[in-house]
PDB file of C-alpha atoms in Angstrom:
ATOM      1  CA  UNK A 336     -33.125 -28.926 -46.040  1.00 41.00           C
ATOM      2  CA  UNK A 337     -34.184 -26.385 -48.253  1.00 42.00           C
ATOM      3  CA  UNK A 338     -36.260 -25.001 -45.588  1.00 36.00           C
ATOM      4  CA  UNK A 339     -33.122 -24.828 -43.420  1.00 41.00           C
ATOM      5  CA  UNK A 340     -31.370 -22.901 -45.814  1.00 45.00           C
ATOM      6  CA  UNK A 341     -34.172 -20.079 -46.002  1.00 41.00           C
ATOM      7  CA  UNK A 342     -33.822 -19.799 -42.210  1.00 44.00           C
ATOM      8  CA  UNK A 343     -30.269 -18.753 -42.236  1.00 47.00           C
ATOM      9  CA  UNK A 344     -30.766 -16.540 -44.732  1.00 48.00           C
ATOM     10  CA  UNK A 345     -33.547 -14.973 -42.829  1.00 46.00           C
ATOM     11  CA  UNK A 346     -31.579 -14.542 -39.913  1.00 50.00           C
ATOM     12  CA  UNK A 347     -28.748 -13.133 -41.786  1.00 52.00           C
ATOM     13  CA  UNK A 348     -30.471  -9.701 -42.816  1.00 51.00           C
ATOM     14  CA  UNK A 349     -31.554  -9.988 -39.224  1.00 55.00           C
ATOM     15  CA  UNK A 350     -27.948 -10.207 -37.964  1.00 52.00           C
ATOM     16  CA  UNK A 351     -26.892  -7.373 -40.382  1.00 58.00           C
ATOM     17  CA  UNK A 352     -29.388  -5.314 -38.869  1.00 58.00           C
ATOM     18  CA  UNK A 353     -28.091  -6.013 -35.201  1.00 55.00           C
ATOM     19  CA  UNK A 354     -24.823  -4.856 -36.319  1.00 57.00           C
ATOM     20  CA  UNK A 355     -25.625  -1.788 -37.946  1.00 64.00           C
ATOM     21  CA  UNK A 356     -28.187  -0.544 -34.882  1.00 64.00           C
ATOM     22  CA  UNK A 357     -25.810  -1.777 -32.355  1.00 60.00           C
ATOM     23  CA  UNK A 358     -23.229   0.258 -33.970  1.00 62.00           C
ATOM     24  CA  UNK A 359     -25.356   3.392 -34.663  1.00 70.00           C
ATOM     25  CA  UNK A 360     -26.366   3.321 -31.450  1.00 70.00           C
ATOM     26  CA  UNK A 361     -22.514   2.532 -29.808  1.00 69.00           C
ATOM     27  CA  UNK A 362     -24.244  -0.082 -28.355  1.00 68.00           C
ATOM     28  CA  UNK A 363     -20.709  -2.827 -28.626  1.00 70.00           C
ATOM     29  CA  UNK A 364     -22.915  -5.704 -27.116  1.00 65.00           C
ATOM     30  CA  UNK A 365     -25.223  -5.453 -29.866  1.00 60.00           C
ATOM     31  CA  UNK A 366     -23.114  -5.102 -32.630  1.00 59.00           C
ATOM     32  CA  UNK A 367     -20.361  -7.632 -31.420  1.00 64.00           C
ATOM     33  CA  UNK A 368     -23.302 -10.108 -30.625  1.00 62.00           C
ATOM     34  CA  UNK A 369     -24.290  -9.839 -34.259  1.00 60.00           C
ATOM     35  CA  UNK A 370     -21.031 -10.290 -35.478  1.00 66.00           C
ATOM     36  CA  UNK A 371     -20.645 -13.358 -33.790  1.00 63.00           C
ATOM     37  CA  UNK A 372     -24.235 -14.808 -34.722  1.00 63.00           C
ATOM     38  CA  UNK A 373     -23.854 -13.622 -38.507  1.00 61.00           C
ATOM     39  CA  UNK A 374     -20.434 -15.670 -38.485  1.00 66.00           C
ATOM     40  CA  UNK A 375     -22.149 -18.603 -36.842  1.00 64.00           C
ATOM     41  CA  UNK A 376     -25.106 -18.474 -39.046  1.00 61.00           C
ATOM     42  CA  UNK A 377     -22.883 -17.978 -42.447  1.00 66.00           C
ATOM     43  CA  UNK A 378     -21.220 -21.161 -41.051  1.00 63.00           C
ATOM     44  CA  UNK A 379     -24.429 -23.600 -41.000  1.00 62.00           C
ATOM     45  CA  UNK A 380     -25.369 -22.222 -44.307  1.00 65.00           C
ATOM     46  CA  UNK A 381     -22.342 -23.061 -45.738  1.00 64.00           C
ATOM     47  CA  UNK A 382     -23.009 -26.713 -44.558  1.00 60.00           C
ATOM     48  CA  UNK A 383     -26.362 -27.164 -45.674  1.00 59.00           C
ATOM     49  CA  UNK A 384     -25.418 -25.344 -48.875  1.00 60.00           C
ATOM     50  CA  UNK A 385     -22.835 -27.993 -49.229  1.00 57.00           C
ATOM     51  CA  UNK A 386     -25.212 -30.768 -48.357  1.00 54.00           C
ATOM     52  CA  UNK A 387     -27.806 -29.470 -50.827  1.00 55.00           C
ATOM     53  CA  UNK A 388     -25.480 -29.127 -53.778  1.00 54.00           C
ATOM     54  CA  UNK A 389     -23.624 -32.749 -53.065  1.00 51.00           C
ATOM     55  CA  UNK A 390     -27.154 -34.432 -52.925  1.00 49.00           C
ATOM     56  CA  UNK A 391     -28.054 -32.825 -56.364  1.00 50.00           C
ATOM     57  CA  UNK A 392     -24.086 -33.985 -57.683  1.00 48.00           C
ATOM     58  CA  UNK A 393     -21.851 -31.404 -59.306  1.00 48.00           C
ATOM     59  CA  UNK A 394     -22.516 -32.619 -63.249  1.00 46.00           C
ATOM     60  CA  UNK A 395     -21.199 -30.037 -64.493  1.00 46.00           C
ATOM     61  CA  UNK A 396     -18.027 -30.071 -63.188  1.00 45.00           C
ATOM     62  CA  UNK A 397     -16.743 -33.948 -64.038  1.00 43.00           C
ATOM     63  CA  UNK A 398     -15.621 -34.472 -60.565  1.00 45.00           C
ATOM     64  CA  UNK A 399     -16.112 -36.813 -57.719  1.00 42.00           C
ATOM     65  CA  UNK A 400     -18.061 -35.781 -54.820  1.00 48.00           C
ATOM     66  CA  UNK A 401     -16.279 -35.609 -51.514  1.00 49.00           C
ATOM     67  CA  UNK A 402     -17.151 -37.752 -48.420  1.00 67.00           C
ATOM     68  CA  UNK A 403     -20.016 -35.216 -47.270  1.00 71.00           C
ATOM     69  CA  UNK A 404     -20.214 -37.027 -43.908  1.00 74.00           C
ATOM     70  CA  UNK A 405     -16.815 -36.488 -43.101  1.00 82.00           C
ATOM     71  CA  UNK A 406     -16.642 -32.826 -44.357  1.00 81.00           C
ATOM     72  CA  UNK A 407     -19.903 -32.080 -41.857  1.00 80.00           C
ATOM     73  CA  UNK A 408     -17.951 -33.416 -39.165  1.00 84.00           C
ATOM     74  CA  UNK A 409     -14.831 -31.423 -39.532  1.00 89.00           C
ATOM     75  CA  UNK A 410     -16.666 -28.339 -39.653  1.00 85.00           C
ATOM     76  CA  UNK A 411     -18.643 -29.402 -36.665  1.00 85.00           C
ATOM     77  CA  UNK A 412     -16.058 -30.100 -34.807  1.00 88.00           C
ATOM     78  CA  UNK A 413     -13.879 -26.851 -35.167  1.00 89.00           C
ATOM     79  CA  UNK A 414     -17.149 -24.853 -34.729  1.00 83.00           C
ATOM     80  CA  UNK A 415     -17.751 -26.404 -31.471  1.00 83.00           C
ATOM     81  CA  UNK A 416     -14.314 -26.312 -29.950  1.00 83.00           C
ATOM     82  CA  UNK A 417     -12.510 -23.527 -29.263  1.00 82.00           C
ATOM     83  CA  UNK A 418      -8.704 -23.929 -30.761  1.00 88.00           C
ATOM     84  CA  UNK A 419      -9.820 -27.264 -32.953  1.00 94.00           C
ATOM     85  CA  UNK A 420      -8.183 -27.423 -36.125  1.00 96.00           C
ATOM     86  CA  UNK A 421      -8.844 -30.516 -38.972  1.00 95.00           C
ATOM     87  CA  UNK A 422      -7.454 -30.760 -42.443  1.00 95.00           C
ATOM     88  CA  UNK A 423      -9.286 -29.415 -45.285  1.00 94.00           C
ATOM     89  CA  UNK A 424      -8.732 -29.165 -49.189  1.00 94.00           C
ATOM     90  CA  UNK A 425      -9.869 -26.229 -51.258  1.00 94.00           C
ATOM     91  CA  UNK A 426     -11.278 -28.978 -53.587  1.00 92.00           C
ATOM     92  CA  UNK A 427     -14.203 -29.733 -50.643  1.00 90.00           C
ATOM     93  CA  UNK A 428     -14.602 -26.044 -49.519  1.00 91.00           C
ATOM     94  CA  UNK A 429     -15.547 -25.167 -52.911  1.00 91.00           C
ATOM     95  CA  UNK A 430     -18.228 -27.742 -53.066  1.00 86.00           C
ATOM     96  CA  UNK A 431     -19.558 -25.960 -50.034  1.00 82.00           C
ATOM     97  CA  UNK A 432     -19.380 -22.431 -51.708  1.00 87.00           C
ATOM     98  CA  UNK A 433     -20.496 -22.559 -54.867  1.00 90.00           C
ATOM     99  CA  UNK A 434     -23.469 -23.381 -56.732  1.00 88.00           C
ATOM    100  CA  UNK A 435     -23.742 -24.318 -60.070  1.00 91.00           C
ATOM    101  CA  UNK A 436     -27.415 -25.194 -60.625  1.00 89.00           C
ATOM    102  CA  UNK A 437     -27.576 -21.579 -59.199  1.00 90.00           C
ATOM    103  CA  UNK A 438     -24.638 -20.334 -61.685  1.00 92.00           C
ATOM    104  CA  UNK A 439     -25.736 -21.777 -64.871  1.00 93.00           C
ATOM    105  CA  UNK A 440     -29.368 -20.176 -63.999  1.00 92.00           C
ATOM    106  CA  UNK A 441     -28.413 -16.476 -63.366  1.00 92.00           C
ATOM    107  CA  UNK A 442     -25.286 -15.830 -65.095  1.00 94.00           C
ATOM    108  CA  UNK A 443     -24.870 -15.339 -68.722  1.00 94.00           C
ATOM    109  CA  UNK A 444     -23.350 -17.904 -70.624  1.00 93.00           C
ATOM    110  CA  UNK A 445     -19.915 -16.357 -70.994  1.00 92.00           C
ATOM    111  CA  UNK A 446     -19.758 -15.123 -67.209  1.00 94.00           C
ATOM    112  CA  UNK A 447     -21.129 -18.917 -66.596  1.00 95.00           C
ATOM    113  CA  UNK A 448     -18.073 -20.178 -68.254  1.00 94.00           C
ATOM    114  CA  UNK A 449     -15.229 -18.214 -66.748  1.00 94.00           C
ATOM    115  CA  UNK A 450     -16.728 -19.308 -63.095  1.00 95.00           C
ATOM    116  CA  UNK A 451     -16.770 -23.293 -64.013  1.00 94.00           C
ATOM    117  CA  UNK A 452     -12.979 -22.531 -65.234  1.00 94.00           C
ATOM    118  CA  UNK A 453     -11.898 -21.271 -61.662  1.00 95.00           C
ATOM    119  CA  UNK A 454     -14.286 -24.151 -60.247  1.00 94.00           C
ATOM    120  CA  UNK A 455     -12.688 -26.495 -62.299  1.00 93.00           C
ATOM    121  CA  UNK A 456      -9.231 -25.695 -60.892  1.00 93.00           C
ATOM    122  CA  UNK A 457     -10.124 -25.404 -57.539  1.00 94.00           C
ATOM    123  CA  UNK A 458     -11.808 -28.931 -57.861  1.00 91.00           C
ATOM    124  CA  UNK A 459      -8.309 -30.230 -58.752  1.00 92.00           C
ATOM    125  CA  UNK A 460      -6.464 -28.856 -55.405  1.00 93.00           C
ATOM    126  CA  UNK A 461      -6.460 -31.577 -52.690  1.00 92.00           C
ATOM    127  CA  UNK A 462      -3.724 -30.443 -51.046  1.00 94.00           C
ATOM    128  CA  UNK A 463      -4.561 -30.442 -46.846  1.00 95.00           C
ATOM    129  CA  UNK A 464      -4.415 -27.436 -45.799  1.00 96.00           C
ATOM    130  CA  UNK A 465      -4.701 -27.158 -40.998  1.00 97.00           C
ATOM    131  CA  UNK A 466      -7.156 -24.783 -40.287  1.00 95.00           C
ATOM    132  CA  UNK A 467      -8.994 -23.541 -37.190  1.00 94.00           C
ATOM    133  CA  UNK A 468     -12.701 -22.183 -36.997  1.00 88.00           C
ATOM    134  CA  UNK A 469     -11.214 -18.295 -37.706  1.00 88.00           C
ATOM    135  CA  UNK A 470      -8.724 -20.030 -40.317  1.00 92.00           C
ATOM    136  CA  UNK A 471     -11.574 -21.769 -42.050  1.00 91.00           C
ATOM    137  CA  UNK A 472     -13.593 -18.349 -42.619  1.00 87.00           C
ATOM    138  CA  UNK A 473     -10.585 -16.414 -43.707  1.00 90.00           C
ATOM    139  CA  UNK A 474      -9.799 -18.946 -46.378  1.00 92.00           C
ATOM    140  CA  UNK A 475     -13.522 -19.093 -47.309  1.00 90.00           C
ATOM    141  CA  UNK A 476     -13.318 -15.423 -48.104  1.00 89.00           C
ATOM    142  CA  UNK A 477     -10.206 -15.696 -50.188  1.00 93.00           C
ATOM    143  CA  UNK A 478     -11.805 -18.570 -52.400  1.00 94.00           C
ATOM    144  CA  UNK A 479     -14.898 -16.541 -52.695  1.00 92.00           C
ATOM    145  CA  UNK A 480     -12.884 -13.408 -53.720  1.00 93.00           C
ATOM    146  CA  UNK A 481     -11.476 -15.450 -56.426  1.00 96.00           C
ATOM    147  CA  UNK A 482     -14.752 -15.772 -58.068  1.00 96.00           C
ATOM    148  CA  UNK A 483     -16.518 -12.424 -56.994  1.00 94.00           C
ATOM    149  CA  UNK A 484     -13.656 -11.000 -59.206  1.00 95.00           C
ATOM    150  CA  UNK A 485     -15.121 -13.144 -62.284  1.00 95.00           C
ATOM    151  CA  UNK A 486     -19.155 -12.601 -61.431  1.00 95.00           C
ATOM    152  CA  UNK A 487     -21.193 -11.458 -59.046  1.00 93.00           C
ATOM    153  CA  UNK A 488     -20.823 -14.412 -55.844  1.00 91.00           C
ATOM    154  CA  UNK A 489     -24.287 -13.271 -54.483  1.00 87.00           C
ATOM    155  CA  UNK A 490     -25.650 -14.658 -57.365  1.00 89.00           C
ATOM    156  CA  UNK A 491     -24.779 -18.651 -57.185  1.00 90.00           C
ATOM    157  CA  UNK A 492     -23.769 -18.642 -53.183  1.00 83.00           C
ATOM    158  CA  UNK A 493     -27.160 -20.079 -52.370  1.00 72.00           C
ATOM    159  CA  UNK A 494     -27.646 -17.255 -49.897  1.00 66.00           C
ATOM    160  CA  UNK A 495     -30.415 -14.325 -50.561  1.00 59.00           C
ATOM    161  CA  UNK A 496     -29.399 -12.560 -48.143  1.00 55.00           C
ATOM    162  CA  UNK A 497     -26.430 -11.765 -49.563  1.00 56.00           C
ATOM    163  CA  UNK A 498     -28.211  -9.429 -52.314  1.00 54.00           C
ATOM    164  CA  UNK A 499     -27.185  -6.743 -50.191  1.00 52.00           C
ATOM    165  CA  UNK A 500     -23.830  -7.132 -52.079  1.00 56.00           C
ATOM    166  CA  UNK A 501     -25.297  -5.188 -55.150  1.00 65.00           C
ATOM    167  CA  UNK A 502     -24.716  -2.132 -53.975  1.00 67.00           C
ATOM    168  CA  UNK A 503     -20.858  -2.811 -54.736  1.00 74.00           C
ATOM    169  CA  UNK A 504     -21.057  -4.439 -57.842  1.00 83.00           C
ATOM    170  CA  UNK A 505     -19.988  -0.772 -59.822  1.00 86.00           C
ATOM    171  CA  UNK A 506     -17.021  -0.833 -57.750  1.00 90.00           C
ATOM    172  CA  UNK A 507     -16.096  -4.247 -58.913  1.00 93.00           C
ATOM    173  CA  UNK A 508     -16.249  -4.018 -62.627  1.00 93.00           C
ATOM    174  CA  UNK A 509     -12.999  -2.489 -63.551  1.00 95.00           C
ATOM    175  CA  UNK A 510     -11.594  -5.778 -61.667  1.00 96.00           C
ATOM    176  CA  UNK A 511     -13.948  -8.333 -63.631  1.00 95.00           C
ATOM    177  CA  UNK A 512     -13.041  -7.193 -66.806  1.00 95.00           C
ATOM    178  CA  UNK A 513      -9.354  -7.971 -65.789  1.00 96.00           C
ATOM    179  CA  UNK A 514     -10.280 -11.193 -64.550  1.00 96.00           C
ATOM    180  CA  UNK A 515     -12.059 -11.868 -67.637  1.00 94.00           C
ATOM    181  CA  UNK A 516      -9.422 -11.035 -69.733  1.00 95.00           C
ATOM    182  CA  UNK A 517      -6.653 -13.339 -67.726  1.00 96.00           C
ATOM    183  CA  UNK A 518      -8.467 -16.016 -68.185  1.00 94.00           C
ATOM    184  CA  UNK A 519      -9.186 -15.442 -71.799  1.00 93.00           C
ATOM    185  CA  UNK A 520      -4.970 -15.724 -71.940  1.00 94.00           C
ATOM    186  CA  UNK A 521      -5.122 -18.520 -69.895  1.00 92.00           C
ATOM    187  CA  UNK A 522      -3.355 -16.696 -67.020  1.00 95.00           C
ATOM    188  CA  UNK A 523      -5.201 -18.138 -64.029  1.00 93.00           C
ATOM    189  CA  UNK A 524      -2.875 -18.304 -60.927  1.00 93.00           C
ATOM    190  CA  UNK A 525      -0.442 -16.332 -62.487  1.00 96.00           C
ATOM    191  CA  UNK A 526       0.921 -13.048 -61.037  1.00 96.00           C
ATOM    192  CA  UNK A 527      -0.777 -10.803 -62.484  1.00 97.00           C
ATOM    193  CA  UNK A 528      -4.013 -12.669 -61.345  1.00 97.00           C
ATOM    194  CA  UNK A 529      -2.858 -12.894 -57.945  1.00 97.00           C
ATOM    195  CA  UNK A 530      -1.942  -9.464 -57.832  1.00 97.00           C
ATOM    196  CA  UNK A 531      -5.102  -8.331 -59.122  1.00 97.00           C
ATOM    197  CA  UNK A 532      -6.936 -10.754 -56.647  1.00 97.00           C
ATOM    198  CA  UNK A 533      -4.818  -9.525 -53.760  1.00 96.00           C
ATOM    199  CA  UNK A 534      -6.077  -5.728 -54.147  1.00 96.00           C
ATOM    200  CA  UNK A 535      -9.348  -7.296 -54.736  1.00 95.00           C
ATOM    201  CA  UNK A 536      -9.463  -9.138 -51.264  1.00 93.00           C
ATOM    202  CA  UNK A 537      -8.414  -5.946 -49.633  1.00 91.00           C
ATOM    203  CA  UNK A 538     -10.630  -3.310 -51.287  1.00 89.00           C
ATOM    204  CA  UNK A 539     -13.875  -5.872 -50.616  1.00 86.00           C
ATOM    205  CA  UNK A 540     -13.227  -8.259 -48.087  1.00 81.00           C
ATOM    206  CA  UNK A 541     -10.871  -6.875 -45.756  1.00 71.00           C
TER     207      UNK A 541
END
């Protein structure tokens, strides 16, 4: 599994490269091929990552695991046909998105806490939310904008590849120390944390 995982992560600098030649070249095949494998390949990671982390059990966290079986089979399915949609909670998404083996190991222990508070929320939403294949990925990118703006996401995704990421991380401190200081008032969810996760999504992940 683990040697899965390296794969994708292989082939995701690859794919990054496709895009950027493709596009300094105006070559649109190349760079909208790219696109489309680098979305496809972030996609299987994000399984295996999920089946990695669910065989290993979220201790840390107190919660149940999900029915893996079932959430591989969603994803599957909207993957493979154009204009599927299943029901998904942020609860299982999360399990799919964040690692906290990875977390615990590379953060420091404050930055380590704030993350398993947003984790810890997120693992108590099991409302169903409908979403296509283009609906899952945008809602993947808002969760993982929620904790970028706490600590660095490359750093407990489970993907290498995305060390590329460091090159933004100056840009991104004026927000975490925001973040940091919402949760230290216990303001998760609230407006201003919204409002300050809203610019982030559009200043990063637009």
């Amino acid at each position: 599994m683990r040697t899965a995982k390296t794969i994708t992560h292989l082939l995701c600098v690859f794919f990054i490269g496709l895009i950027i030649g493709g596009a300094i070249a105006h070559n649109t095949a190349a760079w909208v091929s790219g696109l489309v494998l680098l979305i496809i390949d972030i996609f299987v990671g994000i399984i295996l990552q999920y089946r990695v982390d669910k065989a290993q059990g979220d201790s840390d966290s107190g919660e149940a695991n999900v029915n893996i079986f079932q959430y591989i089979h969603k994803l599957e399915k909207i993957q493979k046909k154009p204009g599927a949609t299943a029901f998904f909670t942020p609860a299982e998404i999360i399990s799919g998105l964040v690692n906290l083996s990875e977390a615990k190991q590379k953060l420091s222990e404050f930055e380590y806490f704030y993350i398993l508070v947003v984790y810890k929320v997120y693992k108590r939403m099991h409302n169903r939310i409908c979403l296509d294949y283009f609906g899952f990925l945008g809602l993947c990118f808002d969760l993982i904008a929620h904790f970028d703006m706490v600590a660095p996401f490359y750093q407990y995704c489970g993907n290498d590849a995305l060390q590329l990421e460091k090159s933004l991380e100056d840009e991104k401190s004026s927000y975490r120390a925001k973040a940091k200081k919402l949760l230290e008032e216990k303001l998760i969810f609230s407006k201003q944390w919204m409002e300050l996760h809203e610019e982030f999504l559009k200043k990063f992940y637009a």
